[in-house]
mmCIF file of C-alpha atoms in Angstrom:
data_model
loop_
_atom_site.group_PDB
_atom_site.id
_atom_site.type_symbol
_atom_site.label_atom_id
_atom_site.label_comp_id
_atom_site.label_asym_id
_atom_site.label_seq_id
_atom_site.Cartn_x
_atom_site.Cartn_y
_atom_site.Cartn_z
ATOM 1 C CA MET A 1 0.000 0.000 0.000
ATOM 2 C CA VAL A 2 1.360 3.399 -0.971
ATOM 3 C CA ASN A 3 1.985 5.885 1.813
ATOM 4 C CA GLU A 4 -1.104 8.066 1.224
ATOM 5 C CA ASP A 5 -1.203 9.913 4.542
ATOM 6 C CA ARG A 6 1.708 12.099 3.429
ATOM 7 C CA THR A 7 3.592 11.415 6.669
ATOM 8 C CA PRO A 8 7.295 11.515 5.756
ATOM 9 C CA ARG A 9 9.108 8.220 6.205
ATOM 10 C CA VAL A 10 12.428 6.665 5.403
ATOM 11 C CA VAL A 11 11.757 3.513 3.383
ATOM 12 C CA VAL A 12 14.481 0.883 3.074
ATOM 13 C CA GLY A 13 14.671 -2.344 1.104
ATOM 14 C CA ILE A 14 16.444 -5.307 2.714
ATOM 15 C CA ASP A 15 17.123 -8.875 1.650
ATOM 16 C CA GLY A 16 19.285 -10.301 4.432
ATOM 17 C CA SER A 17 22.585 -9.556 2.671
ATOM 18 C CA ASP A 18 25.484 -7.402 3.913
ATOM 19 C CA ASN A 19 24.495 -4.757 1.371
ATOM 20 C CA GLY A 20 20.951 -4.744 2.672
ATOM 21 C CA GLN A 21 22.327 -4.404 6.193
ATOM 22 C CA ALA A 22 24.413 -1.382 5.181
ATOM 23 C CA ALA A 23 21.303 0.233 3.672
ATOM 24 C CA LEU A 24 19.323 -0.537 6.841
ATOM 25 C CA GLU A 25 21.915 1.074 9.105
ATOM 26 C CA TRP A 26 22.121 4.199 6.961
ATOM 27 C CA ALA A 27 18.338 4.443 6.734
ATOM 28 C CA ALA A 28 17.895 4.015 10.492
ATOM 29 C CA ALA A 29 20.435 6.757 11.204
ATOM 30 C CA GLU A 30 18.707 9.105 8.764
ATOM 31 C CA ALA A 31 15.258 8.314 10.200
ATOM 32 C CA GLU A 32 16.614 9.146 13.647
ATOM 33 C CA ARG A 33 18.104 12.414 12.396
ATOM 34 C CA ARG A 34 14.842 13.402 10.715
ATOM 35 C CA GLY A 35 12.635 12.174 13.534
ATOM 36 C CA VAL A 36 10.469 10.077 11.192
ATOM 37 C CA PRO A 37 9.397 6.401 11.114
ATOM 38 C CA LEU A 38 11.408 3.754 9.306
ATOM 39 C CA ARG A 39 9.532 1.421 6.947
ATOM 40 C CA ILE A 40 11.452 -1.812 6.249
ATOM 41 C CA VAL A 41 10.466 -3.652 3.074
ATOM 42 C CA HIS A 42 11.347 -7.225 2.162
ATOM 43 C CA ALA A 43 10.309 -8.357 -1.328
ATOM 44 C CA LEU A 44 9.759 -12.050 -2.079
ATOM 45 C CA GLY A 45 9.488 -11.742 -5.869
ATOM 46 C CA MET A 46 6.866 -14.477 -6.227
ATOM 47 C CA PRO A 47 6.132 -15.581 -9.828
ATOM 48 C CA LEU A 48 3.232 -13.909 -11.613
ATOM 49 C CA ILE A 49 0.461 -16.094 -13.044
ATOM 50 C CA VAL A 50 -1.546 -14.809 -16.012
ATOM 51 C CA SER A 51 -4.787 -16.624 -16.793
ATOM 52 C CA ALA A 52 -7.092 -16.262 -19.780
ATOM 53 C CA TYR A 53 -10.061 -16.449 -17.406
ATOM 54 C CA GLY A 54 -8.988 -13.967 -14.789
ATOM 55 C CA GLY A 55 -6.604 -11.207 -13.879
ATOM 56 C CA PRO A 56 -2.933 -11.742 -13.097
ATOM 57 C CA ALA A 57 -2.068 -13.155 -9.686
ATOM 58 C CA ARG A 58 1.064 -14.181 -7.845
ATOM 59 C CA PHE A 59 1.932 -17.533 -6.365
ATOM 60 C CA GLU A 60 1.405 -17.590 -2.640
ATOM 61 C CA PRO A 61 4.665 -18.139 -0.739
ATOM 62 C CA THR A 62 5.141 -21.394 1.113
ATOM 63 C CA GLU A 63 5.275 -21.455 4.894
ATOM 64 C CA GLU A 64 9.039 -21.859 4.649
ATOM 65 C CA ILE A 65 9.403 -18.754 2.483
ATOM 66 C CA ARG A 66 7.119 -16.744 4.766
ATOM 67 C CA GLY A 67 9.102 -17.942 7.762
ATOM 68 C CA GLN A 68 12.365 -16.806 6.187
ATOM 69 C CA ALA A 69 10.869 -13.399 5.379
ATOM 70 C CA THR A 70 9.598 -13.045 8.941
ATOM 71 C CA GLU A 71 13.068 -13.872 10.251
ATOM 72 C CA VAL A 72 14.770 -11.319 7.992
ATOM 73 C CA LEU A 73 12.383 -8.573 9.088
ATOM 74 C CA ARG A 74 12.527 -9.539 12.777
ATOM 75 C CA ASN A 75 16.325 -9.391 12.733
ATOM 76 C CA ALA A 76 16.175 -5.990 11.064
ATOM 77 C CA VAL A 77 13.749 -4.562 13.610
ATOM 78 C CA GLU A 78 15.804 -5.923 16.501
ATOM 79 C CA HIS A 79 18.978 -4.431 15.046
ATOM 80 C CA VAL A 80 17.371 -1.003 14.671
ATOM 81 C CA GLY A 81 15.948 -1.266 18.200
ATOM 82 C CA ARG A 82 19.432 -1.860 19.622
ATOM 83 C CA ALA A 83 21.254 0.722 17.514
ATOM 84 C CA ARG A 84 18.554 3.439 17.270
ATOM 85 C CA PRO A 85 16.013 2.809 20.050
ATOM 86 C CA GLY A 86 14.194 6.076 19.353
ATOM 87 C CA VAL A 87 13.287 5.125 15.784
ATOM 88 C CA GLY A 88 9.810 3.729 15.196
ATOM 89 C CA THR A 89 9.729 0.827 12.741
ATOM 90 C CA GLU A 90 7.111 -0.814 10.573
ATOM 91 C CA THR A 91 7.625 -3.800 8.280
ATOM 92 C CA VAL A 92 6.218 -4.865 4.926
ATOM 93 C CA THR A 93 6.475 -8.252 3.260
ATOM 94 C CA ALA A 94 5.737 -7.812 -0.451
ATOM 95 C CA LEU A 95 5.020 -10.532 -2.978
ATOM 96 C CA GLU A 96 6.296 -8.464 -5.914
ATOM 97 C CA GLU A 97 9.829 -8.124 -7.246
ATOM 98 C CA ALA A 98 11.949 -5.686 -5.243
ATOM 99 C CA PRO A 99 11.764 -2.664 -7.609
ATOM 100 C CA LEU A 100 7.977 -2.722 -7.859
ATOM 101 C CA ALA A 101 7.562 -3.414 -4.148
ATOM 102 C CA LEU A 102 9.779 -0.472 -3.167
ATOM 103 C CA LEU A 103 8.194 1.927 -5.639
ATOM 104 C CA ARG A 104 4.727 1.063 -4.311
ATOM 105 C CA GLN A 105 5.808 1.903 -0.773
ATOM 106 C CA CYS A 106 7.128 5.372 -1.617
ATOM 107 C CA HIS A 107 5.508 8.779 -1.475
ATOM 108 C CA PRO A 108 7.004 12.073 -2.727
ATOM 109 C CA HIS A 109 7.705 13.139 0.874
ATOM 110 C CA ASP A 110 9.631 9.952 1.673
ATOM 111 C CA LEU A 111 13.286 9.003 1.301
ATOM 112 C CA LEU A 112 14.006 5.603 -0.264
ATOM 113 C CA VAL A 113 17.217 3.764 0.690
ATOM 114 C CA VAL A 114 18.635 0.707 -1.101
ATOM 115 C CA GLY A 115 21.926 -1.151 -1.157
ATOM 116 C CA THR A 116 24.125 -1.456 -4.200
ATOM 117 C CA ARG A 117 23.951 -5.228 -4.424
ATOM 118 C CA GLY A 118 22.073 -8.163 -3.004
ATOM 119 C CA MET A 119 18.701 -7.250 -4.512
ATOM 120 C CA GLY A 120 20.496 -6.342 -7.724
ATOM 121 C CA THR A 121 24.047 -5.252 -8.455
ATOM 122 C CA VAL A 122 24.709 -1.686 -9.449
ATOM 123 C CA LYS A 123 27.427 -2.997 -11.739
ATOM 124 C CA ALA A 124 24.618 -4.372 -13.905
ATOM 125 C CA VAL A 125 23.562 -0.835 -14.770
ATOM 126 C CA PHE A 126 22.892 -1.566 -18.417
ATOM 127 C CA VAL A 127 20.569 -4.498 -17.730
ATOM 128 C CA GLY A 128 18.521 -2.867 -14.978
ATOM 129 C CA SER A 129 19.400 -3.506 -11.330
ATOM 130 C CA VAL A 130 17.055 -2.757 -8.444
ATOM 131 C CA SER A 131 19.007 0.297 -7.324
ATOM 132 C CA VAL A 132 19.160 1.818 -10.795
ATOM 133 C CA ARG A 133 15.512 1.132 -11.556
ATOM 134 C CA VAL A 134 14.190 2.696 -8.377
ATOM 135 C CA ALA A 135 16.635 5.599 -8.637
ATOM 136 C CA ALA A 136 15.220 6.375 -12.066
ATOM 137 C CA GLN A 137 11.531 5.860 -11.300
ATOM 138 C CA ALA A 138 10.884 6.680 -7.639
ATOM 139 C CA PRO A 139 8.641 9.624 -6.703
ATOM 140 C CA CYS A 140 11.143 10.686 -4.029
ATOM 141 C CA PRO A 141 14.904 11.010 -3.529
ATOM 142 C CA VAL A 142 16.737 7.665 -3.517
ATOM 143 C CA VAL A 143 19.899 6.881 -1.552
ATOM 144 C CA VAL A 144 22.086 4.056 -2.873
ATOM 145 C CA VAL A 145 24.319 2.840 -0.050
ATOM 146 C CA PRO A 146 27.467 0.806 -0.793
ATOM 147 C CA SER A 147 28.835 -1.831 1.529
ATOM 148 C CA HIS A 148 32.489 -2.722 1.947
ATOM 149 C CA GLY A 149 32.690 -6.360 2.904
ATOM 150 C CA GLY A 150 29.888 -5.987 5.420
ATOM 151 C CA ALA A 151 31.393 -2.883 7.026
ATOM 152 C CA PRO A 152 28.740 -0.223 7.702
ATOM 153 C CA ALA A 153 28.612 2.807 5.447
ATOM 154 C CA THR A 154 29.155 6.267 6.891
ATOM 155 C CA THR A 155 25.887 7.610 8.279
ATOM 156 C CA GLY A 156 26.675 11.308 8.673
ATOM 157 C CA LEU A 157 25.998 14.117 6.222
ATOM 158 C CA LYS A 158 28.667 16.559 7.294
ATOM 159 C CA ARG A 159 30.216 16.843 3.820
ATOM 160 C CA ILE A 160 27.992 16.589 0.751
ATOM 161 C CA VAL A 161 29.194 16.742 -2.843
ATOM 162 C CA VAL A 162 26.896 17.711 -5.709
ATOM 163 C CA GLY A 163 27.583 17.928 -9.424
ATOM 164 C CA VAL A 164 25.949 20.771 -11.380
ATOM 165 C CA ASP A 165 25.636 21.371 -15.103
ATOM 166 C CA GLY A 166 22.926 24.012 -15.489
ATOM 167 C CA SER A 167 20.214 21.527 -16.485
ATOM 168 C CA ARG A 168 16.814 21.514 -14.778
ATOM 169 C CA ASN A 169 17.533 18.238 -12.992
ATOM 170 C CA GLY A 170 20.963 19.513 -12.022
ATOM 171 C CA ARG A 171 19.384 22.602 -10.476
ATOM 172 C CA ARG A 172 16.930 20.482 -8.516
ATOM 173 C CA ALA A 173 19.758 18.219 -7.319
ATOM 174 C CA LEU A 174 21.669 21.292 -6.108
ATOM 175 C CA GLY A 175 18.563 22.487 -4.259
ATOM 176 C CA LEU A 176 18.308 19.110 -2.516
ATOM 177 C CA ALA A 177 22.021 19.169 -1.641
ATOM 178 C CA VAL A 178 21.730 22.669 -0.156
ATOM 179 C CA SER A 179 18.756 21.537 1.911
ATOM 180 C CA LEU A 180 20.554 18.412 3.197
ATOM 181 C CA ALA A 181 23.707 20.353 4.045
ATOM 182 C CA ALA A 182 21.702 23.025 5.857
ATOM 183 C CA GLU A 183 19.742 20.445 7.876
ATOM 184 C CA ALA A 184 22.949 18.681 8.926
ATOM 185 C CA GLU A 185 24.884 21.943 9.402
ATOM 186 C CA GLY A 186 27.452 20.449 7.074
ATOM 187 C CA GLU A 187 29.709 21.480 4.235
ATOM 188 C CA LEU A 188 28.564 21.565 0.622
ATOM 189 C CA VAL A 189 31.018 20.926 -2.211
ATOM 190 C CA VAL A 190 29.695 22.071 -5.605
ATOM 191 C CA VAL A 191 31.427 20.544 -8.621
ATOM 192 C CA HIS A 192 31.187 21.956 -12.130
ATOM 193 C CA SER A 193 33.018 20.194 -14.925
ATOM 194 C CA TRP A 194 33.556 22.227 -18.062
ATOM 195 C CA GLU A 195 35.267 21.391 -21.317
ATOM 196 C CA VAL A 196 37.059 23.582 -23.824
ATOM 197 C CA PRO A 197 35.537 22.669 -27.198
ATOM 198 C CA TYR A 198 37.412 22.588 -30.485
ATOM 199 C CA PRO A 199 38.828 24.876 -31.863
ATOM 200 C CA TYR A 200 39.644 26.185 -28.378
ATOM 201 C CA ASP A 201 41.392 22.978 -27.359
ATOM 202 C CA PRO A 202 44.841 24.065 -26.088
ATOM 203 C CA VAL A 203 46.756 21.496 -28.173
ATOM 204 C CA ALA A 204 44.851 22.314 -31.359
ATOM 205 C CA MET A 205 45.140 26.065 -30.772
ATOM 206 C CA THR A 206 48.857 25.891 -30.094
ATOM 207 C CA ALA A 207 49.435 23.773 -33.212
ATOM 208 C CA ALA A 208 47.486 26.330 -35.259
ATOM 209 C CA GLY A 209 49.509 29.206 -33.862
ATOM 210 C CA TYR A 210 46.697 30.696 -31.735
ATOM 211 C CA GLN A 211 46.488 31.313 -28.038
ATOM 212 C CA PRO A 212 43.731 29.249 -26.346
ATOM 213 C CA GLN A 213 40.916 31.300 -24.808
ATOM 214 C CA GLU A 214 40.454 29.195 -21.688
ATOM 215 C CA ASP A 215 39.845 32.272 -19.551
ATOM 216 C CA LEU A 216 36.508 32.755 -21.310
ATOM 217 C CA PHE A 217 35.264 29.281 -20.343
ATOM 218 C CA GLU A 218 36.665 29.623 -16.833
ATOM 219 C CA LYS A 219 34.698 32.841 -16.404
ATOM 220 C CA GLN A 220 31.526 31.285 -17.786
ATOM 221 C CA SER A 221 31.896 28.390 -15.354
ATOM 222 C CA GLU A 222 32.395 30.768 -12.453
ATOM 223 C CA GLU A 223 29.316 32.803 -13.395
ATOM 224 C CA LEU A 224 27.150 29.718 -13.888
ATOM 225 C CA VAL A 225 28.031 28.203 -10.503
ATOM 226 C CA ALA A 226 27.455 31.529 -8.740
ATOM 227 C CA GLU A 227 24.045 31.856 -10.415
ATOM 228 C CA LEU A 228 23.028 28.296 -9.558
ATOM 229 C CA LEU A 229 24.091 28.636 -5.922
ATOM 230 C CA ALA A 230 22.266 31.938 -5.470
ATOM 231 C CA GLU A 231 19.142 30.420 -7.012
ATOM 232 C CA ALA A 232 19.289 27.264 -4.879
ATOM 233 C CA ILE A 233 19.835 29.143 -1.616
ATOM 234 C CA ASP A 234 17.135 31.680 -2.461
ATOM 235 C CA GLU A 235 14.606 28.883 -3.044
ATOM 236 C CA GLN A 236 15.029 27.486 0.473
ATOM 237 C CA ARG A 237 12.030 28.168 2.675
ATOM 238 C CA ASP A 238 14.234 29.195 5.587
ATOM 239 C CA ASP A 239 17.414 31.210 5.776
ATOM 240 C CA VAL A 240 20.327 28.847 5.334
ATOM 241 C CA ASP A 241 23.933 29.220 6.353
ATOM 242 C CA VAL A 242 25.935 26.613 4.482
ATOM 243 C CA ASP A 243 29.706 26.382 4.184
ATOM 244 C CA VAL A 244 30.200 26.072 0.418
ATOM 245 C CA THR A 245 33.304 24.987 -1.473
ATOM 246 C CA VAL A 246 33.299 25.229 -5.275
ATOM 247 C CA VAL A 247 35.349 22.928 -7.486
ATOM 248 C CA ARG A 248 35.544 23.924 -11.148
ATOM 249 C CA THR A 249 37.554 21.632 -13.384
ATOM 250 C CA ARG A 250 38.118 20.473 -16.954
ATOM 251 C CA ASN A 251 38.093 16.906 -15.730
ATOM 252 C CA GLY A 252 35.241 14.708 -16.965
ATOM 253 C CA PRO A 253 32.068 15.060 -14.848
ATOM 254 C CA VAL A 254 32.141 11.555 -13.355
ATOM 255 C CA ASN A 255 35.816 11.735 -12.376
ATOM 256 C CA ALA A 256 35.405 15.311 -11.169
ATOM 257 C CA VAL A 257 32.581 14.373 -8.792
ATOM 258 C CA LEU A 258 34.293 11.213 -7.551
ATOM 259 C CA GLU A 259 37.593 13.015 -6.881
ATOM 260 C CA ALA A 260 35.801 15.793 -4.992
ATOM 261 C CA ALA A 261 33.959 13.152 -2.959
ATOM 262 C CA GLU A 262 37.085 11.717 -1.342
ATOM 263 C CA GLY A 263 36.467 12.021 2.375
ATOM 264 C CA ALA A 264 32.853 13.111 1.846
ATOM 265 C CA ASP A 265 29.732 11.501 3.329
ATOM 266 C CA ALA A 266 27.410 11.543 0.320
ATOM 267 C CA ILE A 267 27.095 12.550 -3.322
ATOM 268 C CA VAL A 268 23.947 14.144 -4.761
ATOM 269 C CA VAL A 269 23.154 13.795 -8.462
ATOM 270 C CA GLY A 270 20.138 14.334 -10.694
ATOM 271 C CA SER A 271 18.759 11.365 -12.591
ATOM 272 C CA ARG A 272 19.477 13.115 -15.877
ATOM 273 C CA GLY A 273 21.470 16.176 -16.785
ATOM 274 C CA ARG A 274 23.265 17.299 -19.911
ATOM 275 C CA GLY A 275 25.155 14.838 -22.069
ATOM 276 C CA THR A 276 23.004 11.809 -21.252
ATOM 277 C CA VAL A 277 22.888 8.674 -23.372
ATOM 278 C CA ARG A 278 19.490 7.804 -24.833
ATOM 279 C CA GLY A 279 17.987 4.559 -23.662
ATOM 280 C CA LEU A 280 19.541 4.536 -20.186
ATOM 281 C CA LEU A 281 17.273 4.443 -17.152
ATOM 282 C CA LEU A 282 19.564 7.051 -15.630
ATOM 283 C CA GLY A 283 21.793 9.607 -17.286
ATOM 284 C CA SER A 284 25.327 8.554 -18.134
ATOM 285 C CA VAL A 285 26.868 10.717 -15.388
ATOM 286 C CA SER A 286 24.476 9.400 -12.735
ATOM 287 C CA GLN A 287 25.198 5.845 -13.846
ATOM 288 C CA GLY A 288 28.952 6.460 -13.766
ATOM 289 C CA VAL A 289 28.853 7.919 -10.257
ATOM 290 C CA LEU A 290 26.669 5.066 -8.960
ATOM 291 C CA HIS A 291 28.921 2.514 -10.612
ATOM 292 C CA HIS A 292 32.129 3.752 -8.975
ATOM 293 C CA SER A 293 31.193 5.608 -5.778
ATOM 294 C CA ALA A 294 32.452 4.233 -2.469
ATOM 295 C CA ILE A 295 30.030 6.432 -0.467
ATOM 296 C CA PRO A 296 26.222 6.800 -0.485
ATOM 297 C CA VAL A 297 24.782 8.464 -3.577
ATOM 298 C CA VAL A 298 21.553 10.462 -3.379
ATOM 299 C CA VAL A 299 19.667 10.491 -6.680
ATOM 300 C CA LEU A 300 16.820 12.922 -7.332
ATOM 301 C CA PRO A 301 14.705 11.214 -10.035
ATOM 302 C CA ARG A 302 13.108 13.410 -12.660
ATOM 303 C CA HIS A 303 9.735 12.005 -11.558
ATOM 304 C CA ALA A 304 10.241 13.157 -7.960
ATOM 305 C CA ASP A 305 7.845 15.713 -6.580
ATOM 306 C CA GLU A 306 9.071 19.285 -7.130
ATOM 307 C CA ASP A 307 8.604 19.968 -3.409
#
């Protein structure tokens, strides 16, 4: 059942794996910070039956399968109770596949948290993993939490990195990053990657006997970032005081964001910006960051509520 009462929640998908555990721990910490309930979802992925004489239906799980699901959820609730006793929990056992189950549990005011593997590896980005599918289609921000051999992921938000490119989704991602940094009283690192196009490429210009005009692109980058930051801060409902660091570089956008994220707690990206590849569930930059990031990545899907 979709969260129709508009009460904000943190929703997390678990499957009993180390990656699911990392997502659970991050989600519980964030629910505690926000003071909202934690909804824990375990999807069974029961086969779908289609009959010519009736609507589609799913196989009912056996008692053994239901028992395993109950055990997974009970362990999760007990873990949250020990680690974050102030967090209220509710559990859902869904018959559907994990992506559909998680999407049905989300509301625009929620935050959805998933692991990188277990329910579906993020390295399978071109064939549609759980994390990529929900990050592209959810009605709310999605956090993809990596796990390092079962070690818990960082749960703070003291240093947040966001990539900007001037696109509408990029602007919305920056707005979300400003909001998260302000709530956590943390530092915001804004990354803008710009390229010098031909014929202003330094090598080509030098070979042709001209001086490259890189200063022009540097200035344009500076002006764009300043405009985007002013816009994002102005759109906040409350006055915000965020410590902002700006990184402007000619490095490729994926590498630029990942390098700036060393030592950070989270990366914020839009689901699609400029320079995306047609046919991908997510934009090429978002996919690249998810594929290689060692820290949680917050994705703001293009379907997410504007609020």
